[in-house]
Coordinates of C-alpha atoms in Angstrom, one line a residue:
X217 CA -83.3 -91.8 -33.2
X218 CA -82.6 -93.2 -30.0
X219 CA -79.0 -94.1 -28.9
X220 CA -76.1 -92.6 -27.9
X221 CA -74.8 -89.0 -29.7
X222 CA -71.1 -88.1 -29.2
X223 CA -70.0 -84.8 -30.2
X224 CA -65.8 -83.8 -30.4
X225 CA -64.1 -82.4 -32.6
X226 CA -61.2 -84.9 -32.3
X227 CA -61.8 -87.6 -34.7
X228 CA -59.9 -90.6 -33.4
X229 CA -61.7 -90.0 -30.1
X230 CA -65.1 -89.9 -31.9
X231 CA -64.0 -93.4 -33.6
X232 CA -62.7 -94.9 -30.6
X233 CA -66.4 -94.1 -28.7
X234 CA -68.5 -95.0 -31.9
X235 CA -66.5 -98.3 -32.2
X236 CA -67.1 -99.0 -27.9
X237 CA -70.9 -98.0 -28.1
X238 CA -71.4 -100.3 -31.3
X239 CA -69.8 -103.4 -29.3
X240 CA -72.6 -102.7 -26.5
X241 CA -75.2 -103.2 -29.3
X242 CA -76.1 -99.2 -28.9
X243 CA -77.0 -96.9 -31.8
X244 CA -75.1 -93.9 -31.8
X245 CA -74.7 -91.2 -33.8
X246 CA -71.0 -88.9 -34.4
X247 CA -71.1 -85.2 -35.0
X248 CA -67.5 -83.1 -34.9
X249 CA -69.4 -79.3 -33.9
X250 CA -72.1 -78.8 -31.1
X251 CA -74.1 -76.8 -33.8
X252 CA -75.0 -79.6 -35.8
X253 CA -75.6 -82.3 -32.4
X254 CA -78.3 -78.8 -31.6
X255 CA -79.6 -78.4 -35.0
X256 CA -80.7 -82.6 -34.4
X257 CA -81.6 -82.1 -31.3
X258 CA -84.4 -80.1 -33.0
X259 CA -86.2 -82.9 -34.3
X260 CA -84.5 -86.4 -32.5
X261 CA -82.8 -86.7 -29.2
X262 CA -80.5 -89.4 -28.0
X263 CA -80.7 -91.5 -24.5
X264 CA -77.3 -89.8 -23.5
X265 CA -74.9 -87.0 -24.9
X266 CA -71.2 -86.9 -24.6
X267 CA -69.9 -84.1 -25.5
X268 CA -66.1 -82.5 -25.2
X269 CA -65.9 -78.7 -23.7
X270 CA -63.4 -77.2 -26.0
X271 CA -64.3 -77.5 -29.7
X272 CA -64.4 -74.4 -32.2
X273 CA -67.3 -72.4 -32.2
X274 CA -70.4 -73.1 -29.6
X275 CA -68.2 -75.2 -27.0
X276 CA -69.7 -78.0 -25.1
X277 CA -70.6 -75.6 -22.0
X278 CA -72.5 -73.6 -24.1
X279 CA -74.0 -76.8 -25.3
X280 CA -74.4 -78.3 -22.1
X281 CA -76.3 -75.0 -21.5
X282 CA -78.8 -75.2 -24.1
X283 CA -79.5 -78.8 -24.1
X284 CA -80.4 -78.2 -20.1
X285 CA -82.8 -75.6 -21.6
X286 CA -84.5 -77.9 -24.0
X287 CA -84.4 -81.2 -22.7
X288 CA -83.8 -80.9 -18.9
X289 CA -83.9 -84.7 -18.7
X290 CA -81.2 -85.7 -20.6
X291 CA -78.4 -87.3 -18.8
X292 CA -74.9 -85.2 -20.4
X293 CA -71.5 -86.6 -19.9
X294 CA -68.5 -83.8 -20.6
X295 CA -65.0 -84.7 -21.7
X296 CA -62.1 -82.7 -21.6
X297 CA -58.2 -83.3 -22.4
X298 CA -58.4 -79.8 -19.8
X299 CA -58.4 -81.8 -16.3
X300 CA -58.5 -78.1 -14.5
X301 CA -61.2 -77.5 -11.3
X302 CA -62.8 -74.7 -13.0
X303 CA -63.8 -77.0 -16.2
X304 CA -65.5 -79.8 -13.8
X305 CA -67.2 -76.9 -11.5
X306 CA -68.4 -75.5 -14.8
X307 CA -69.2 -78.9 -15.7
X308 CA -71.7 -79.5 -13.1
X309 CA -73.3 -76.4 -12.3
X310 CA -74.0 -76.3 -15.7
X311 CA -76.1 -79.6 -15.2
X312 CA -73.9 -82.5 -16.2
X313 CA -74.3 -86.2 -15.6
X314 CA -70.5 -87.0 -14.9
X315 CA -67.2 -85.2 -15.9
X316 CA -64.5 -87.2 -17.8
X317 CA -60.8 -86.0 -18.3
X318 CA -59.1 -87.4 -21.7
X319 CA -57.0 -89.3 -21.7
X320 CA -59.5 -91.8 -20.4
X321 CA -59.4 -95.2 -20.0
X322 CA -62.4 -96.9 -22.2
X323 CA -63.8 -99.4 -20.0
X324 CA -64.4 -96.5 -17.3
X325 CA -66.2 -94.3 -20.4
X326 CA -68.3 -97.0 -21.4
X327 CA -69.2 -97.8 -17.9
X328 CA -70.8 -94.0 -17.3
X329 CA -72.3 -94.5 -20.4
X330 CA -74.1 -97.6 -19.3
X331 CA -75.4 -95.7 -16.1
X332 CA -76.4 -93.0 -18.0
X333 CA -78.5 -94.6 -20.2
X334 CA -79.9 -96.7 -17.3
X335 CA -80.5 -92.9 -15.8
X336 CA -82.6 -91.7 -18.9
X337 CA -84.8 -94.8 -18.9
X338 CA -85.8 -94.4 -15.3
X339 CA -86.5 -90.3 -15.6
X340 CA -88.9 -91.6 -18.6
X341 CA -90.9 -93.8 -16.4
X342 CA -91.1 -91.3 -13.6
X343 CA -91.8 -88.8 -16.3
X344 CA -94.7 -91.5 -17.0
X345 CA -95.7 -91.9 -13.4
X346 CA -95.7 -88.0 -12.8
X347 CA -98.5 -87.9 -15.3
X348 CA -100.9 -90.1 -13.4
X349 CA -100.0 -88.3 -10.3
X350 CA -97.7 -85.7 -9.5
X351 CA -97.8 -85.9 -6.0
X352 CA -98.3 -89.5 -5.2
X353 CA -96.1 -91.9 -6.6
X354 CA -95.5 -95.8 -6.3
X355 CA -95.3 -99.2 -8.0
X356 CA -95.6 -101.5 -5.2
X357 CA -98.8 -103.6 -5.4
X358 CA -99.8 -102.5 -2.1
X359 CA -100.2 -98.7 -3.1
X360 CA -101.8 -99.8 -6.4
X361 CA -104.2 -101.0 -4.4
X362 CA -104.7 -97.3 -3.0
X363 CA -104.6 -95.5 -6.1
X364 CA -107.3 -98.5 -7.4
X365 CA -109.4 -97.5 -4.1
X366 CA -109.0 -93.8 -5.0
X367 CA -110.6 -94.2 -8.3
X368 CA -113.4 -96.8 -7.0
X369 CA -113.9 -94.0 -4.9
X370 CA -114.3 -90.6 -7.4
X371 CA -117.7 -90.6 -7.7
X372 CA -119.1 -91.0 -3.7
X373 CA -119.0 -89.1 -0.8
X374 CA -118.9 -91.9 1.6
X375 CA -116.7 -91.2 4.9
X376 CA -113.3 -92.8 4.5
X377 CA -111.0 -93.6 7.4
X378 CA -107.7 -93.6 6.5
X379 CA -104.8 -95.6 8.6
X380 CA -100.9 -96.3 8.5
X381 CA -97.7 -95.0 10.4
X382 CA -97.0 -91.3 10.6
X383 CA -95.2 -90.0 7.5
X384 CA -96.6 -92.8 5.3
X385 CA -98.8 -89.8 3.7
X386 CA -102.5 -90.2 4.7
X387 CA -102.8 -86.1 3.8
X388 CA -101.9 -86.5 0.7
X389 CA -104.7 -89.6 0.2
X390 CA -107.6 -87.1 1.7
X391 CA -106.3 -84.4 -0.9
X392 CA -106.3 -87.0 -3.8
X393 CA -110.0 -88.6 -2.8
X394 CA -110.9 -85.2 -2.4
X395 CA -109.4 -83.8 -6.1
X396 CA -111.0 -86.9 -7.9
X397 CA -114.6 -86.8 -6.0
X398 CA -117.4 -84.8 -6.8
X399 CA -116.8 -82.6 -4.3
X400 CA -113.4 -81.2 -6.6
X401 CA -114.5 -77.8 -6.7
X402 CA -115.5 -77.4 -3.5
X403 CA -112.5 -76.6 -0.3
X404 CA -110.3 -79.3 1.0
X405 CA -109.9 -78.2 4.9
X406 CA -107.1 -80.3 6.8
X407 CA -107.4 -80.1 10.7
X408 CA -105.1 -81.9 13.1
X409 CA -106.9 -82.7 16.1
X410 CA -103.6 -83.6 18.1
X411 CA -101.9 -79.8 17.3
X412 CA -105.2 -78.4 19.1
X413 CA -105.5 -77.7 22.6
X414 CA -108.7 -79.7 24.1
X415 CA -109.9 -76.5 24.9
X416 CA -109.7 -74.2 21.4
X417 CA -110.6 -77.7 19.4
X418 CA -114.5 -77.6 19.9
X419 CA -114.0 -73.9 18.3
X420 CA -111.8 -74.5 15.7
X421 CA -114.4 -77.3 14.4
X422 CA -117.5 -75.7 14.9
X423 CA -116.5 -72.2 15.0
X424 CA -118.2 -69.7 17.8
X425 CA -120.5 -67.0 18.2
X426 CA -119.4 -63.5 19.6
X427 CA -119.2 -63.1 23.7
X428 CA -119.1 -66.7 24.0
X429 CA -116.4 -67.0 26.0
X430 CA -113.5 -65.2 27.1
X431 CA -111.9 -63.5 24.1
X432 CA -114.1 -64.5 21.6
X433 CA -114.9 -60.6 20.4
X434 CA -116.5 -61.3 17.0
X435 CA -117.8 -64.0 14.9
X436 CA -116.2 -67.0 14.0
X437 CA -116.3 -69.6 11.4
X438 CA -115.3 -73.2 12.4
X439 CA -113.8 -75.3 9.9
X440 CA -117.0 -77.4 9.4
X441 CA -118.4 -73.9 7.7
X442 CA -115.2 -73.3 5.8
X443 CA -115.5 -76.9 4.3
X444 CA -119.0 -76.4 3.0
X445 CA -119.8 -78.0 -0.2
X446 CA -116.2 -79.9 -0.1
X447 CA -114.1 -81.6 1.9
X448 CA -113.0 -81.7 5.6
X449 CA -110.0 -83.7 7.0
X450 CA -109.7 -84.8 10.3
X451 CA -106.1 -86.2 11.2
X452 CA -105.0 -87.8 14.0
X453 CA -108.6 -88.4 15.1
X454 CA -107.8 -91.2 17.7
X455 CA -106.3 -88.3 19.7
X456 CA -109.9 -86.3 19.6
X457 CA -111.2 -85.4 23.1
X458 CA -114.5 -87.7 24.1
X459 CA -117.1 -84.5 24.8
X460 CA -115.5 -83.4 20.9
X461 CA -116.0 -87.2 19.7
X462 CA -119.8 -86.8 21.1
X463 CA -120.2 -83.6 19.1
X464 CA -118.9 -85.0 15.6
X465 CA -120.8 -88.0 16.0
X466 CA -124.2 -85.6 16.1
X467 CA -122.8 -84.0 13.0
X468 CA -122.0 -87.2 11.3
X469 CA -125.5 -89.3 11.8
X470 CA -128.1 -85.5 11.8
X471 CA -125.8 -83.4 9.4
X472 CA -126.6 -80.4 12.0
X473 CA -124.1 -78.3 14.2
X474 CA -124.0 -75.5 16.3
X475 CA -121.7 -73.0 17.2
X476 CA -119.6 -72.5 20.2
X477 CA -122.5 -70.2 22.0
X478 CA -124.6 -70.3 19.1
X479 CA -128.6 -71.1 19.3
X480 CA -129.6 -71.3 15.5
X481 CA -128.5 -75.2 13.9
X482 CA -126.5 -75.0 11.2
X483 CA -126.2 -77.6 8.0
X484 CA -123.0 -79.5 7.2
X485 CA -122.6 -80.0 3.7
X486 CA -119.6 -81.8 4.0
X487 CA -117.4 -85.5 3.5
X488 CA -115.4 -85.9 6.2
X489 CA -112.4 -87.7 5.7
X490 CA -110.5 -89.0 9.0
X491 CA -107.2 -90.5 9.5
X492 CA -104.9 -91.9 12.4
X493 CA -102.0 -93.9 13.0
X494 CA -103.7 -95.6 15.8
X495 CA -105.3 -98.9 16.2
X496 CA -109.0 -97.5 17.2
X497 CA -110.4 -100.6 17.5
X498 CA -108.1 -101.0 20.8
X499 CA -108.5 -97.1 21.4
X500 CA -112.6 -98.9 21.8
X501 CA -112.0 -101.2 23.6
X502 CA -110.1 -99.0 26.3
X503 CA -112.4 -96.8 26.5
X504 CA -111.2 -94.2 25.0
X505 CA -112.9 -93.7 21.5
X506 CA -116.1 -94.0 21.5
X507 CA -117.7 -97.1 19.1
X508 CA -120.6 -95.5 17.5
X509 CA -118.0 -93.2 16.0
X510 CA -115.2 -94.8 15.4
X511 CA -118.4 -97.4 12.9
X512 CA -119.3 -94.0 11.6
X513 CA -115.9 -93.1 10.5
X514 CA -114.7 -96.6 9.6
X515 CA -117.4 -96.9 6.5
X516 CA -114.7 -97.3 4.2
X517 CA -111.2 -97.9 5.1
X518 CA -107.7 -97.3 3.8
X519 CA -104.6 -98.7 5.0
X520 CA -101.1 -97.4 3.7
X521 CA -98.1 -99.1 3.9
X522 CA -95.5 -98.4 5.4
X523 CA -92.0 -97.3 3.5
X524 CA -90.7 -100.3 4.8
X525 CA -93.6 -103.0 3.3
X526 CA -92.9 -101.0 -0.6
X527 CA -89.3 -101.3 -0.4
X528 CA -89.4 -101.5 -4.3
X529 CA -90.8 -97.5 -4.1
X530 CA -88.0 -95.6 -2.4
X531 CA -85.6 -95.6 -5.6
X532 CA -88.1 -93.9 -7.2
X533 CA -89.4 -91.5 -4.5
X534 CA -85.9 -91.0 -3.4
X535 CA -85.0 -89.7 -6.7
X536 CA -88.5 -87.7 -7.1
X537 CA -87.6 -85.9 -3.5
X538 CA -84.0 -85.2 -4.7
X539 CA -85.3 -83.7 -7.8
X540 CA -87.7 -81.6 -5.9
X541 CA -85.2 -80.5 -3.5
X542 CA -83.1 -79.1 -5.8
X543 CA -85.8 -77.3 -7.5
X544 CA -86.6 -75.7 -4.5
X545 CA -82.7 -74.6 -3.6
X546 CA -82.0 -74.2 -7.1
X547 CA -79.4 -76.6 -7.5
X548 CA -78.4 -79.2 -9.5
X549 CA -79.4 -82.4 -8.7
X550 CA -77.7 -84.7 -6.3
X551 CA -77.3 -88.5 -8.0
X552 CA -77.7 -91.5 -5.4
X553 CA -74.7 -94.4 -6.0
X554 CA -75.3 -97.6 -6.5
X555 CA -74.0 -98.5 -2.9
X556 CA -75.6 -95.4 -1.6
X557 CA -79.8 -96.2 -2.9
X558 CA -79.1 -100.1 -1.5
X559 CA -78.3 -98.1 1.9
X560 CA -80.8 -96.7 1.9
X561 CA -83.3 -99.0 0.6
X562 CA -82.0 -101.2 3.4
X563 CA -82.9 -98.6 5.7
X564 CA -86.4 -99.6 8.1
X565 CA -87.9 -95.9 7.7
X566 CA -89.2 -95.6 11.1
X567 CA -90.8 -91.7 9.9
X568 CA -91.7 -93.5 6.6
X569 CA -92.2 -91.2 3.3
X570 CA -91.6 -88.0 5.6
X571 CA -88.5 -89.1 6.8
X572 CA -87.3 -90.1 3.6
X573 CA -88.2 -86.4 2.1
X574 CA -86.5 -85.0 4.6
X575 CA -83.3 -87.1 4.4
X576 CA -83.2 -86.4 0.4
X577 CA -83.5 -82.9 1.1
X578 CA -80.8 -82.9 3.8
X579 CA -78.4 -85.2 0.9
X580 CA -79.3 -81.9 -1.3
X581 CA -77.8 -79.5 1.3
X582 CA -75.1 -81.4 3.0
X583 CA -73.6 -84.1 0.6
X584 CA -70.9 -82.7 -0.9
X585 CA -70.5 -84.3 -4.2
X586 CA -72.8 -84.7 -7.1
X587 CA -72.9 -88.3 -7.1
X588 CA -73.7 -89.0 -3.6
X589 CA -71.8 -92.3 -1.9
X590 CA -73.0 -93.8 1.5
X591 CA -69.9 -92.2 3.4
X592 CA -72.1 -88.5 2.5
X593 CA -75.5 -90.0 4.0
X594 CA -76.6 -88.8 7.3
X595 CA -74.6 -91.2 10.5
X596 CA -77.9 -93.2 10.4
X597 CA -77.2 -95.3 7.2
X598 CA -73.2 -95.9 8.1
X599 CA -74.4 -98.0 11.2
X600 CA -74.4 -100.9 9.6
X601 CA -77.8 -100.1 8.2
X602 CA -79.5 -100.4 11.5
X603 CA -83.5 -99.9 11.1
X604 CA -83.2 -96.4 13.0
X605 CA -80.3 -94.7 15.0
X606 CA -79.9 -94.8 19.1
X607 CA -81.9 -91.7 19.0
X608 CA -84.7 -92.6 17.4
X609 CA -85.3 -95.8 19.1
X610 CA -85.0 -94.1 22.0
X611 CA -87.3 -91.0 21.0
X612 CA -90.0 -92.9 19.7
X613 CA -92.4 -93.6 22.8
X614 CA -90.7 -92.9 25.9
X615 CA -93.4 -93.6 27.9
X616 CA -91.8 -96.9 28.1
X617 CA -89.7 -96.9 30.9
X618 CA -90.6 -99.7 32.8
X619 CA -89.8 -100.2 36.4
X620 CA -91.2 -102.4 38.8
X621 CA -89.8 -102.5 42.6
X622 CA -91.2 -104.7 44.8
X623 CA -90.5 -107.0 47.5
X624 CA -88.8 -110.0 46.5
X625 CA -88.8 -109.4 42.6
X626 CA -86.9 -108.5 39.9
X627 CA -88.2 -106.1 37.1
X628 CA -86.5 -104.9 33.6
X629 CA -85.9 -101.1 32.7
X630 CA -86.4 -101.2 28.9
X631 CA -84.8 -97.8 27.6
X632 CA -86.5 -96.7 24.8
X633 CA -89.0 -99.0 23.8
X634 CA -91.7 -97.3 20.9
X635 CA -94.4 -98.2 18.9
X636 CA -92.3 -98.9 16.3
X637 CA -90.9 -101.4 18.4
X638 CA -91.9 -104.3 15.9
X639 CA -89.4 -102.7 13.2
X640 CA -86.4 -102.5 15.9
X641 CA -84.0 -105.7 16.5
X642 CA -84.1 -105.3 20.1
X643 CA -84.6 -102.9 22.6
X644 CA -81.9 -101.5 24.8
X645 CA -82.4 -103.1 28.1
X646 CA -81.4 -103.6 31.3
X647 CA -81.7 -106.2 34.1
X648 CA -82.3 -104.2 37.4
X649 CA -81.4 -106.7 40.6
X650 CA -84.2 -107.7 43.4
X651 CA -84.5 -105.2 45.6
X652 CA -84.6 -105.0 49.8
X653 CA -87.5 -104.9 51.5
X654 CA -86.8 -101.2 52.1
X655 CA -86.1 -100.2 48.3
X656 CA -82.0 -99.4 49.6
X657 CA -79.4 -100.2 47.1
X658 CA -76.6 -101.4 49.3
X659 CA -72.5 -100.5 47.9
X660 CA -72.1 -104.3 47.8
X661 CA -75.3 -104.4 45.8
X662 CA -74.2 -101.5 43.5
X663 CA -71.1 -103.5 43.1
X664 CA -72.8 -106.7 41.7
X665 CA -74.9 -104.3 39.9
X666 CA -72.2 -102.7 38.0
X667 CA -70.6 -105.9 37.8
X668 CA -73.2 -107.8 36.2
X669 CA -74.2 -104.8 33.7
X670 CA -70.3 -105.2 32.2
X671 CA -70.7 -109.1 31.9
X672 CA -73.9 -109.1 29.9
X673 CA -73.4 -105.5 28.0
X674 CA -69.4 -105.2 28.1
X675 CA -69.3 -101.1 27.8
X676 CA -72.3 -98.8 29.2
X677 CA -72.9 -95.5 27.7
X678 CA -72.6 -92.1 30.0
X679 CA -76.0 -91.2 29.8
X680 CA -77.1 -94.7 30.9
X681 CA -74.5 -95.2 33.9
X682 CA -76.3 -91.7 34.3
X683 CA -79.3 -92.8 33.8
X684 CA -78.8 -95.8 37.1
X685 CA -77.6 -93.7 38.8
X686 CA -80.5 -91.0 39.3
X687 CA -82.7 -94.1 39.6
X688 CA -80.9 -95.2 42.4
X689 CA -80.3 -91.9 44.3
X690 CA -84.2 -91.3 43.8
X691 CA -85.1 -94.7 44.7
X692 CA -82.8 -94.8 48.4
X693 CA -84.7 -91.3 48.6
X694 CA -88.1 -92.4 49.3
X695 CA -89.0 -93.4 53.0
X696 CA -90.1 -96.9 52.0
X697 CA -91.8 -97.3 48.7
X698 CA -95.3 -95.3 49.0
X699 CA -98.3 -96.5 46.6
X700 CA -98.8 -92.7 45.4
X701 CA -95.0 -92.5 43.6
X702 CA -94.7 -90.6 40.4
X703 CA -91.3 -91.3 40.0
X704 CA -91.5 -93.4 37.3
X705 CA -93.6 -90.2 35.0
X706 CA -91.3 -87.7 36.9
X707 CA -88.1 -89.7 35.0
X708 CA -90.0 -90.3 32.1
X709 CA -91.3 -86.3 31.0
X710 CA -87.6 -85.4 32.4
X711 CA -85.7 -88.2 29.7
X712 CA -88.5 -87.0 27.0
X713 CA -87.8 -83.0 27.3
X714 CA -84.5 -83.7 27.5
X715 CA -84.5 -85.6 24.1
X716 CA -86.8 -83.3 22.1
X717 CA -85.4 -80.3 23.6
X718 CA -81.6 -81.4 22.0
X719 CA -83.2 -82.2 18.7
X720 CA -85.4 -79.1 18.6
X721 CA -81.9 -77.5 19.3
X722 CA -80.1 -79.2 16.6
X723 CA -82.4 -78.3 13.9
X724 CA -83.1 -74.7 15.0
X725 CA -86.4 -75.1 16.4
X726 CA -87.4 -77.0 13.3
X727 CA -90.5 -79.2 14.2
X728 CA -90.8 -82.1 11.7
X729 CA -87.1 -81.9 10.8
X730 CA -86.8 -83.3 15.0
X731 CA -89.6 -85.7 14.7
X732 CA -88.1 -87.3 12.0
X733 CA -84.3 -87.5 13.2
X734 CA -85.8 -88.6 16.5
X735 CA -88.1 -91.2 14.2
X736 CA -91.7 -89.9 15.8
X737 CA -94.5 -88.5 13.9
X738 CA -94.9 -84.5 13.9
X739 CA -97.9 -84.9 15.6
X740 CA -96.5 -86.9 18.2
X741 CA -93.5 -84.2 18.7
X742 CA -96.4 -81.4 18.9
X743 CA -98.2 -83.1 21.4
X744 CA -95.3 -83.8 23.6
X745 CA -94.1 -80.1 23.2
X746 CA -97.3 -79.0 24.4
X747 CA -97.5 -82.2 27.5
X748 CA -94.0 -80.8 28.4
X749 CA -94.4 -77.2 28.4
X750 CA -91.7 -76.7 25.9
X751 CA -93.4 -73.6 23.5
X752 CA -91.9 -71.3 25.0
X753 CA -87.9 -72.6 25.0
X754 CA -85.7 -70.9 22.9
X755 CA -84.2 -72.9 20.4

């Protein structure tokens, strides 16, 4: 029977809880010795369990213990007239929902009970969900539509090109296309296109022959060869060089390849499966992916949403992610409050699904209570909620610092404009005065600068008065303003290795941990670590 079990060997408490749970149009069940509630448990098992800790015989850690061991899932609430630390640490490692000290007040009782019950229903959905797909999850119409495009998709081998933000989980898609195609039994081979140097990619893909080039002392297979009979996943493709995009076009419309060196054509018996979180089309129409490919790749396409478009999701991953995490650490598991899951579902997910896995993880490690409130999230979500932090926004694309100086006009510095620059309220920006003829920032002029900064944004940060300053000492530098200055990339790299450097720092040289406090894809942070020269820093 479903319902509510209580288990004490106090009888006025059992009839005070029997008489509460009735009233809430529950069915519960009484029993006064945890052997009986386990000899039950045998053959039925309740939506919640409150058991006291000291009873005669098996006590109700003992209990708490062996229910854990049969039916992990079931929310426990442990009551105690013995309001000591050691009980509640017991308590909880041992796997309980909530701890309650006796005397309690009723209202609070029946109110865990409530959320505990509202705790069992959702682990049997998810328990339901898992089924379908252990390693995709989501209710949203908009990833229904991907799981429904999955399926339509089992039985082809048709190139797929799969789109959406970085972090939203276009791996994950390949994998599952890949596990429900025909292809099953053959190897799933992932390759990130942007994590290769331009010059190792064309071996990596096609593999190379011995003596080839410098270094290469034997044989090797490319991943095309490795994928044979199965399944080869191209991410980040918009980021492919334009001699490689030539060569995978070959392989894609003659199904032949050749080795790096190599003389003898080889057969690719292969789907390839790209993704990117570009917009190719405009990649075309710059020039810089070619359009015979990109209509080659683009046969059949999937978009994913972001985390931000299946708001109605990240309960439910945010408690499969916690879950996990504590599997991994081997913990118990850390409970989101009420206030705490609206914080976060409030959140705009810049890093998408990624980001959110790694926050749950870092609410496994760093919150320190079992039921997590929104003062133990990261600093992010006590900011009023903002869509992503100062450092994100400003981590996201720094190519964007703007500045035009020219005769007679007057340009805007935006700090720390990104692609995700849709999903922010505003950029941080500032209005930089005209400028004289010979690009020389008068005192008078820095005056009305400073001046004019306090009236329209009261307060400036240090690194931003920093920031104006090393634009204006490099600006009254230059003899005139010469047509072949770099200052703009020169601040730009500097502002960018200074940022990823910090957050490479702050999470011990942990790649997509930085990416996703800084809100950038982990293939945008490897790219810029390798643009900036930064493999070799000590972190």
């Amino acid at each position: 029977m479903k319902g509510i079990w209580i288990v004490d060997d106090d009888q006025s408490i059992r009839w005070v809880l029997e008489r509460a749970v009735q009233r809430e149009g529950l069915a519960v069940r009484c029993f006064d010795n945890a052997q009986e509630c386990l000899l039950a448990l045998e053959r039925d098992a309740p939506q919640v369990l409150v058991s006291d800790i000291r009873m005669p015989g098996t006590n109700g850690l003992e209990l708490l213990e062996r229910v854990r061991r049969q039916r992990p899932a079931l929310p426990v609430i442990i009551t105690t007239a013995y309001s000591d630390l050691d009980s509640a640490v017991s308590a909880f490692r041992g796997g309980a929902f909530e701890y309650l000290p006796k005397p309690f007040d009723l209202a609070h009782a029946m109110e865990l009970i409530r959320r505990a019950v509202q705790e069992s229903s959702r682990e049997a959905v998810e328990s339901q969900q898992e089924l379908v797909a252990t390693d995709m999850l989501g209710q949203a119409p908009a990833m229904q539509e991907v799981f429904r495009a999955i399926g339509r998709l089992a039985s082809s081998s048709v190139t797929v090109l799969i789109t959406g933000e970085s972090g939203t989980g276009k791996e994950l898609v390949a994998r599952a296309l890949h596990r429900h195609s025909l292809r099953a039994k053959g190897t799933f081979v992932a390759l990130n296109t942007a994590a290769i140097p331009r010059d190792l990619l064309e071996s990596e893909l096609f593999g190379h022959e011995r003596g080839s080039f410098t270094g290469a002392q034997q044989q090797r297979r490319g991943r095309f060869e490795q994928a044979e009979g199965g399944t080869l996943f191209l991410d980040e493709i918009g980021d492919m060089p334009s001699e490689l995009q030539t060569r995978l076009l070959r392989v894609l419309a003659d199904g032949q390849y050749y080795r790096v060196g190599g003389q003898q054509a080889l057969q690719a018996n292969v789907r390839v499966i790209a993704a990117t979180h570009q917009d190719l089309e405009q990649r075309v129409h710059q020039g810089q992916f070619r359009e015979d490919l990109f209509h080659r790749l683009n046969v059949i396409r999937l978009r994913l949403p972001a985390l931000r478009e299946r708001v109605e999701d990240i309960p439910l991953l945010s408690r499969h992610f916690l879950q996990r995490s504590a599997k991994e650490l081997g913990v118990e598991v850390k409970r989101l409050s009420d206030d705490a899951q609206s914080a976060i579902c409030r959140f705009g997910w810049p890093g998408n699904v990624r980001q959110l896995e790694n926050t749950c993880h870092w609410i496994t490690v760093m919150a320190p209570a079992q039921l997590v409130e929104v003062k133990d999230l990261p600093a992010e979500f006590k900011q009023n909620n903002h869509r992503t932090d100062n450092t994100g926004q400003l981590a996201g694309n720094l190519g964007g610092l703007h500045a035009g100086v020219s005769s007679q006009t007057t340009e805007h510095v935006a700090i720390g404009s990104n692609r995700h620059a849709d999903q922010q309220q505003q950029p941080l920006g500032v209005a930089l005065p005209e400028t004289t003829r010979h690009a020389e920032i008068s005192r008078s002029e820095d005056l009305r600068f400073a001046t004019g900064l306090k009236e329209s944004a009261e307060t400036l940060a240090a690194w931003e008065q920093g920031l104006i300053q090393e634009v204006q000492r490099s600006l009254a530098d230059q003899s005139g303003m010469p047509d072949d200055s770099r200052l703009m990339d020169d601040l730009t790299r500097r502002f960018e290795a200074l940022v990823i450097r910090t957050a490479l720092r702050h999470t011990r040289g942990r790649r997509i941990d930085a990416a996703s406090r800084l809100g950038i894809g982990r293939n945008t942070i490897t790219r810029k670590i390798q643009e900036l020269k930064l493999e070799d820093d000590p972190w």
